[in-house]
Structures are given as structure tokens and as C-alpha cells.
């Protein structure tokens, strides 16, 4: 197999949104803003800040408007926010969002549980949103969830994923992020996924969004890096979980991804020492160890030498 591993990888930090959306204790907006600042200080160039979803469905994101209004957006840093419908899109726009993410699923049951409509209905809903985004100079990222398995339907074929990914691309999404929402994938399945989806969406416009429920995420990332994938979603301290995906645990930890890529000589623009400041802040607030072996070791070493 041809090794297409890129020399530079863009990491999309999803900790403040995907990472925190499932936390039982409400995280104050000041802590979320501080986390975003620290992530920007560490060199993250794309930080998914929040989501404009129903507060009845996801109470943790109820402060989205306050957060976006108070966020000091820096030049050259993108702060996409999730918007499931026109209501969320308009509120996000008014709050100052310059980039949004729409999210569809490759599984009908997951689509119903997550956004209360079918895949087809969700795609129809996105059309006017993308039109409005274009009119307002807003970039739109697209997600497909359940790309390697669904909590309700089990296995999902790569062909199903490719159909939804292609439709999102055709609508005008600049990048399609493939979500292994419940983390059931493995390197072979991840390769088969990229093989199929890249027939419809150029590999440079694909991102991977792997949850680490079964500890496979970093192996899956390596498998797809070798196929030319150069955009990786991850969450600081391995935060995360999805309220509508039973058993889904954290996203792959940003620290683990940066450590692996750095070791392989692949540039990310992220300073691991500075990233650990963000790791430590949020882990201290949540009162638990980071869900990242890299962060645990490096933080222990840091405190040992003091
Ligand atoms: P619905 O109940 O069908 O919506 O929910 P509705 O249009 O019938 O409206 C019901 C109520 O919600 C109304 O308020 C609306 O105003 C309000 P009421 O009259 O009852 O007071 N409403 C809203 N409020 C705030 N923001 C909005 C909004 N829209 C309607 N945007 C809806 C449909 C899509 C809103 C709901 O299902 C929802 O919010 N779902 C989001 C669930 C979510 O955030 N899931 C997690 C993110 S996806 C994910 O994690 C996967 C991903 O990480 C990738 C991966 O890992 O695979 C992206
Ligand atoms: Mg996710």
C-alpha cells in the first residue's frame, strides 16, 4: 500500500463542545472561555467552541450565546459552532459565529434520537442554512455520525456513509468530518471507510473524528493518516461522550494525537507543554485525571521536577 502520510496535520479541537456537552455538572461559561483561550495559546487553530442546540436536549450548551458573545476571537483561529437547524444558525450568527458545523448521521435511528428527524429531513433542513451561510460569508463544516457503528443499528456500511458525506459536500461544506461516535471502529474498518468515502469526497476534504471508547482511536488515526487524511478531530484531556450514543466515551485525546504526530515528525503547530496547561486546568475543574496516558505521564513528570 502506498504510504500517503502527510507532513502537516490540522487538529480540530472539539473539547469545549463535544468534550463538555455530556458533563453532568454544569461547567460555568468563564471556565469554558478560559479553556478556549488556553487551547488557542497552545497553538490550536480550529477550536469548536459550543453548540446552538436545544437547551432541553443538551443543557450543558445552554450558554452558547453568552459564550460566543464573550469569546475574544483571534485572527487566524476558527471557532466553529454546531447548528442543527435554522433556529440555531440564526442565533449563532447573531452571537458572532463565523463558522458553523452541521451534523447528519449515517444511521436513521441515530438521526432520530440525536436531532429528531430522518437523515433525508436533516439534509433538506441544511439546504437553506447553507444558502444563508454563503450569503453571510460563513464557512460550513459537515459531520457524519456513526460512520463505523451505531448504538441502535450496529454495523454501518461505508457505502451509507459515502452517500451522506457526498451530499454534504455537494451542498457546500468545505470539509466532512467522519464521526466514529461510539468508538467501535478498528484500523481495518477505518481504512475501508476512507477507501469508500474518498471515491465521493476528495481525501483532502475529509477529517476523522474518532471516539476512544474501546481504546482504538489512535490506531485508527494512524491507519487513515497513511491514506492521506490530514485533519483530525480530538479533545483536550480526552473529554467527551454523546448524550444520544449509549456507552460513547471520550474523543481521542489531543495530547495523545500531538504526541504521536510529533514523534513521527509530523507538524501540527501545537506546543505540547502549553497544551498541558489547558489539560490541567480543565481536569482540575472536573476533579479527575485526564483521559490521556500522555497527559498523565507528562503532568506527573512536570510536578515531580518541582
Ligand atoms: P425538536 O424538539 O424536534 O425541535 O428538536 P423543534 O423544532 O420541535 O423545537 C422544540 C423546541 O426547541 C422549541 O422550543 C424550539 O424553539 C427549541 P419551545 O417552544 O419548546 O420552548 N429549539 C431550539 N432551541 C435552541 N436552539 C435550537 C433550537 N431548535 C429548536 N437550535 C433539535 C430538534 C435539533 C433542536 C434537537 O433535537 C437538538 O437540539 N438536538 C441536538 C442534539 C445534540 O446536540 N447532540 C449532540 C451533538 S452531535 C454529536 O455529538 C456527534 C458529533 O460529535 C460527531 C460524532 O461524534 O459522530 C458531531
Ligand atoms: Mg463526537
XYZ file of C-alpha atoms and ligand atoms in Angstrom:
365
model
C 0.000 0.000 0.000
C 1.249 3.460 -0.915
C 2.093 5.463 2.210
C 0.486 8.904 1.846
C 1.172 10.141 5.397
C 1.050 13.966 5.329
C 3.831 16.186 6.673
C 1.419 18.596 8.301
C -1.787 17.742 10.151
C -4.539 20.125 11.231
C -6.059 19.266 14.566
C -9.635 20.379 15.180
C -10.072 20.719 18.923
C -13.594 19.704 19.918
C -13.138 19.635 23.714
C -15.167 22.751 24.575
C -18.171 21.377 22.631
C -18.069 17.599 22.180
C -15.913 17.229 25.256
C -18.142 19.141 27.611
C -21.633 18.565 26.163
C -22.116 15.393 28.159
C -20.721 16.559 31.513
C -23.288 16.123 34.261
C -22.162 19.170 36.262
C -22.693 22.472 34.504
C -19.356 23.999 33.586
C -19.512 27.806 34.046
C -19.030 29.899 30.939
C -15.898 31.512 32.456
C -14.213 28.102 32.643
C -15.210 27.288 29.051
C -13.824 30.624 27.851
C -10.600 30.102 29.797
C -10.256 26.631 28.269
C -10.681 28.036 24.753
C -8.066 30.742 25.464
C -5.555 28.175 26.748
C -6.150 25.958 23.718
C -5.533 28.931 21.423
C -2.342 29.723 23.398
C -1.191 26.146 22.773
C -1.437 26.634 19.008
C -4.790 25.077 18.131
C -6.002 26.846 15.008
C -9.540 25.424 14.995
C -11.468 25.184 18.244
C -15.092 24.036 18.161
C -16.462 26.404 20.746
C -20.037 25.362 21.532
C -23.336 24.278 20.007
C -26.587 26.120 19.369
C -28.869 23.213 20.136
C -31.979 22.917 22.255
C -31.094 23.505 25.929
C -33.757 20.944 26.789
C -31.812 18.348 24.821
C -28.292 19.399 25.865
C -28.372 21.596 28.999
C -24.567 21.924 29.119
C -24.616 24.030 25.920
C -27.390 26.384 27.091
C -24.842 29.204 27.473
C -23.861 29.172 23.775
C -24.982 32.745 23.115
C -23.220 34.169 26.171
C -20.082 32.225 25.333
C -19.904 33.378 21.718
C -20.581 36.984 22.653
C -17.818 36.970 25.269
C -15.319 34.955 23.240
C -12.362 37.070 22.116
C -11.882 35.673 18.642
C -8.278 35.791 17.493
C -7.068 36.309 13.945
C -6.297 33.082 12.127
C -8.201 30.937 14.606
C -11.501 29.369 13.605
C -14.210 28.823 16.197
C -16.897 26.657 14.545
C -20.134 26.046 16.426
C -22.678 23.267 15.926
C -26.031 24.296 14.460
C -28.741 21.643 13.908
C -31.337 23.902 12.247
C -32.111 27.430 11.060
C -33.071 28.489 14.580
C -29.593 27.535 15.827
C -27.898 29.016 12.769
C -29.558 32.426 13.167
C -28.837 32.567 16.883
C -25.209 31.609 16.242
C -24.856 34.267 13.559
C -26.289 36.953 15.859
C -23.923 35.865 18.612
C -20.899 36.395 16.338
C -20.146 32.926 14.953
C -18.142 32.991 11.722
C -18.145 29.266 11.090
C -20.779 26.621 11.741
C -20.937 22.844 11.624
C -23.984 20.902 10.538
C -24.354 17.307 11.598
C -26.037 14.419 9.861
C -25.785 10.692 10.560
C -25.243 7.557 8.517
C -27.789 5.766 10.740
C -31.530 6.502 10.640
C -32.082 5.565 14.284
C -29.253 7.781 15.467
C -30.527 10.688 13.374
C -33.949 10.355 15.024
C -32.546 10.160 18.549
C -29.976 12.908 18.064
C -31.847 15.539 16.081
C -35.400 14.188 15.996
C -35.661 13.758 12.220
C -34.676 11.359 9.434
C -31.394 11.637 7.533
C -33.305 12.924 4.495
C -35.143 15.550 6.542
C -31.893 16.694 8.126
C -30.262 17.159 4.715
C -33.292 19.130 3.476
C -33.059 21.293 6.574
C -29.408 22.059 5.851
C -30.011 23.461 2.343
C -31.433 26.855 3.407
C -28.887 27.006 6.218
C -26.015 26.637 3.767
C -27.588 29.239 1.491
C -27.835 31.642 4.436
C -24.267 30.796 5.432
C -22.977 31.597 1.945
C -24.888 34.890 1.944
C -23.239 35.800 5.253
C -19.741 34.599 4.397
C -19.902 31.816 6.965
C -17.916 28.630 6.430
C -19.783 25.370 6.935
C -18.249 22.135 8.122
C -20.219 18.900 7.830
C -20.300 15.908 10.156
C -21.456 12.380 9.502
C -22.026 10.414 12.722
C -21.986 6.657 13.332
C -19.557 6.010 10.486
C -18.259 2.749 11.939
C -21.218 1.688 14.033
C -24.456 2.850 15.595
C -25.615 2.283 19.177
C -29.062 1.260 17.866
C -28.346 -0.373 14.482
C -24.906 -1.944 14.928
C -22.677 -2.057 11.855
C -22.963 0.743 9.306
C -21.640 0.181 5.792
C -19.040 2.584 4.360
C -21.347 2.967 1.326
C -24.054 4.542 3.511
C -21.502 6.955 4.936
C -20.240 7.858 1.481
C -23.759 8.796 0.319
C -24.326 11.227 3.192
C -20.781 12.631 3.004
C -21.184 13.282 -0.717
C -24.484 15.085 -0.187
C -22.943 17.349 2.448
C -20.050 18.111 0.109
C -22.411 18.883 -2.777
C -24.368 21.279 -0.578
C -21.233 23.306 0.044
C -19.488 22.001 3.174
C -15.774 22.736 2.893
C -14.818 19.681 4.959
C -16.589 16.496 6.030
C -15.739 15.062 9.421
C -16.382 11.341 9.813
C -17.519 10.536 13.344
C -16.960 7.155 14.946
C -19.497 8.272 17.519
C -19.354 5.182 19.725
C -15.738 4.279 19.029
C -16.365 0.753 17.766
C -14.069 1.068 14.756
C -10.746 -0.650 14.166
C -7.904 0.122 11.731
C -9.201 -2.254 9.052
C -12.704 -0.773 9.188
C -11.241 2.749 9.229
C -9.250 2.019 6.064
C -12.317 0.530 4.359
C -14.272 3.633 5.352
C -11.768 6.077 3.847
C -11.344 3.874 0.784
C -15.091 4.077 0.075
C -15.805 7.664 1.107
C -12.808 9.056 -0.792
C -14.428 7.803 -4.014
C -17.040 10.545 -3.411
C -15.190 13.174 -1.356
C -11.550 14.135 -2.027
C -9.362 12.916 0.806
C -8.084 16.465 1.435
C -11.651 17.452 2.337
C -12.108 14.631 4.836
C -11.486 14.751 8.568
C -11.722 11.962 11.111
C -13.499 12.303 14.431
C -12.796 9.191 16.430
C -14.077 8.476 19.904
C -11.848 6.283 22.057
C -14.443 4.098 23.786
C -12.532 0.856 23.091
C -9.046 2.398 23.010
C -8.805 2.061 19.220
C -8.826 5.711 18.191
C -5.089 6.317 17.920
C -4.606 3.102 15.910
C -7.474 4.111 13.636
C -5.941 7.545 13.152
C -2.592 6.055 12.163
C -4.345 3.786 9.657
C -6.062 6.697 7.920
C -3.068 9.034 8.111
C -1.295 6.557 5.866
C -4.119 7.039 3.365
C -3.570 10.801 3.290
C -6.033 12.032 5.925
C -4.606 15.265 7.311
C -7.377 16.653 9.527
C -8.034 15.062 12.918
C -10.673 15.994 15.489
C -9.693 15.457 19.108
C -10.497 16.738 22.591
C -8.161 18.010 25.281
C -7.862 15.522 28.168
C -9.873 13.036 26.090
C -13.069 14.708 27.234
C -16.333 13.708 25.699
C -19.277 11.498 25.113
C -22.513 11.880 23.266
C -25.832 12.249 25.106
C -27.563 10.212 22.371
C -24.986 7.455 21.955
C -25.201 4.987 24.823
C -21.771 3.990 26.102
C -19.866 6.504 23.987
C -16.845 7.715 25.909
C -14.374 10.458 25.180
C -12.943 11.721 21.951
C -9.381 10.730 21.236
C -7.194 12.937 23.442
C -5.488 15.860 21.723
C -2.385 15.184 23.831
C -2.151 11.604 22.506
C -2.544 12.708 18.901
C 0.008 15.524 19.206
C 2.497 13.215 20.943
C 2.202 10.567 18.249
C 2.463 13.044 15.391
C 5.390 14.871 16.972
C 7.191 11.558 17.408
C 6.575 10.787 13.733
C 7.991 14.173 12.689
C 4.588 15.451 11.546
C 3.959 19.115 12.215
C 0.755 20.262 13.978
C 1.764 23.733 15.175
C 0.796 22.701 18.714
C 3.060 23.063 21.735
C 2.509 20.056 23.984
C 3.803 21.814 27.125
C 1.369 24.664 26.620
C -1.427 22.236 25.810
C -0.862 20.616 29.211
C -1.777 23.916 30.870
C -5.234 23.567 29.315
C -5.337 19.871 30.251
C -4.513 20.615 33.853
C -6.966 23.482 34.156
C -9.985 21.535 32.915
C -9.029 18.299 34.699
C -8.635 20.173 37.980
C -12.007 21.807 37.462
C -13.678 18.470 36.694
C -11.777 16.896 39.569
C -10.493 13.892 37.663
C -7.420 12.656 35.855
C -7.125 13.461 32.144
C -8.274 10.620 29.931
C -4.903 10.587 28.169
C -1.911 8.455 29.062
C 0.398 11.054 27.514
C -1.063 13.830 29.665
C -0.952 11.711 32.828
C 2.745 10.893 32.382
C 3.812 14.377 31.331
C 1.886 16.063 34.142
C 3.318 13.633 36.693
C 6.856 14.344 35.391
C 6.228 18.082 35.439
C 5.177 18.017 39.085
C 7.969 15.611 40.056
C 10.666 18.047 38.996
C 9.209 20.950 41.010
P -37.140 19.312 18.330
O -37.692 19.143 19.706
O -37.552 18.376 17.260
O -37.269 20.820 17.812
O -35.551 19.245 18.467
P -38.468 21.719 17.471
O -38.108 22.466 16.234
O -39.771 20.953 17.523
O -38.477 22.762 18.698
C -38.724 22.333 20.026
C -38.212 23.398 20.986
O -36.795 23.535 20.863
C -38.786 24.794 20.742
O -38.803 25.462 21.993
C -37.727 25.443 19.886
O -37.721 26.849 19.986
C -36.462 24.881 20.502
P -40.138 25.502 22.912
O -41.175 26.131 22.023
O -40.432 24.057 23.261
O -39.702 26.316 24.080
N -35.336 24.838 19.555
C -34.119 25.319 19.820
N -33.596 25.920 20.909
C -32.296 26.282 20.836
N -31.507 26.056 19.760
C -32.001 25.467 18.674
C -33.353 25.071 18.676
N -34.138 24.464 17.762
C -35.345 24.330 18.311
N -31.208 25.262 17.620
C -33.331 19.814 17.739
C -34.728 19.354 17.332
C -32.430 19.628 16.565
C -33.393 21.266 18.178
C -32.879 18.931 18.958
O -33.026 17.601 18.601
C -31.449 19.200 19.328
O -31.116 20.248 19.856
N -30.557 18.220 19.083
C -29.133 18.386 19.328
C -28.587 17.183 19.995
C -27.101 17.335 20.185
O -26.574 18.407 20.419
N -26.409 16.191 20.117
C -25.024 16.132 20.314
C -24.235 16.697 19.167
S -23.996 15.606 17.812
C -22.627 14.722 18.224
O -22.200 14.806 19.329
C -21.942 13.905 17.176
C -20.681 14.581 16.673
O -19.812 14.874 17.753
C -19.961 13.672 15.691
C -19.761 12.276 16.212
O -19.187 12.092 17.285
O -20.155 11.360 15.492
C -20.991 15.881 15.946
Mg -18.328 13.426 18.682
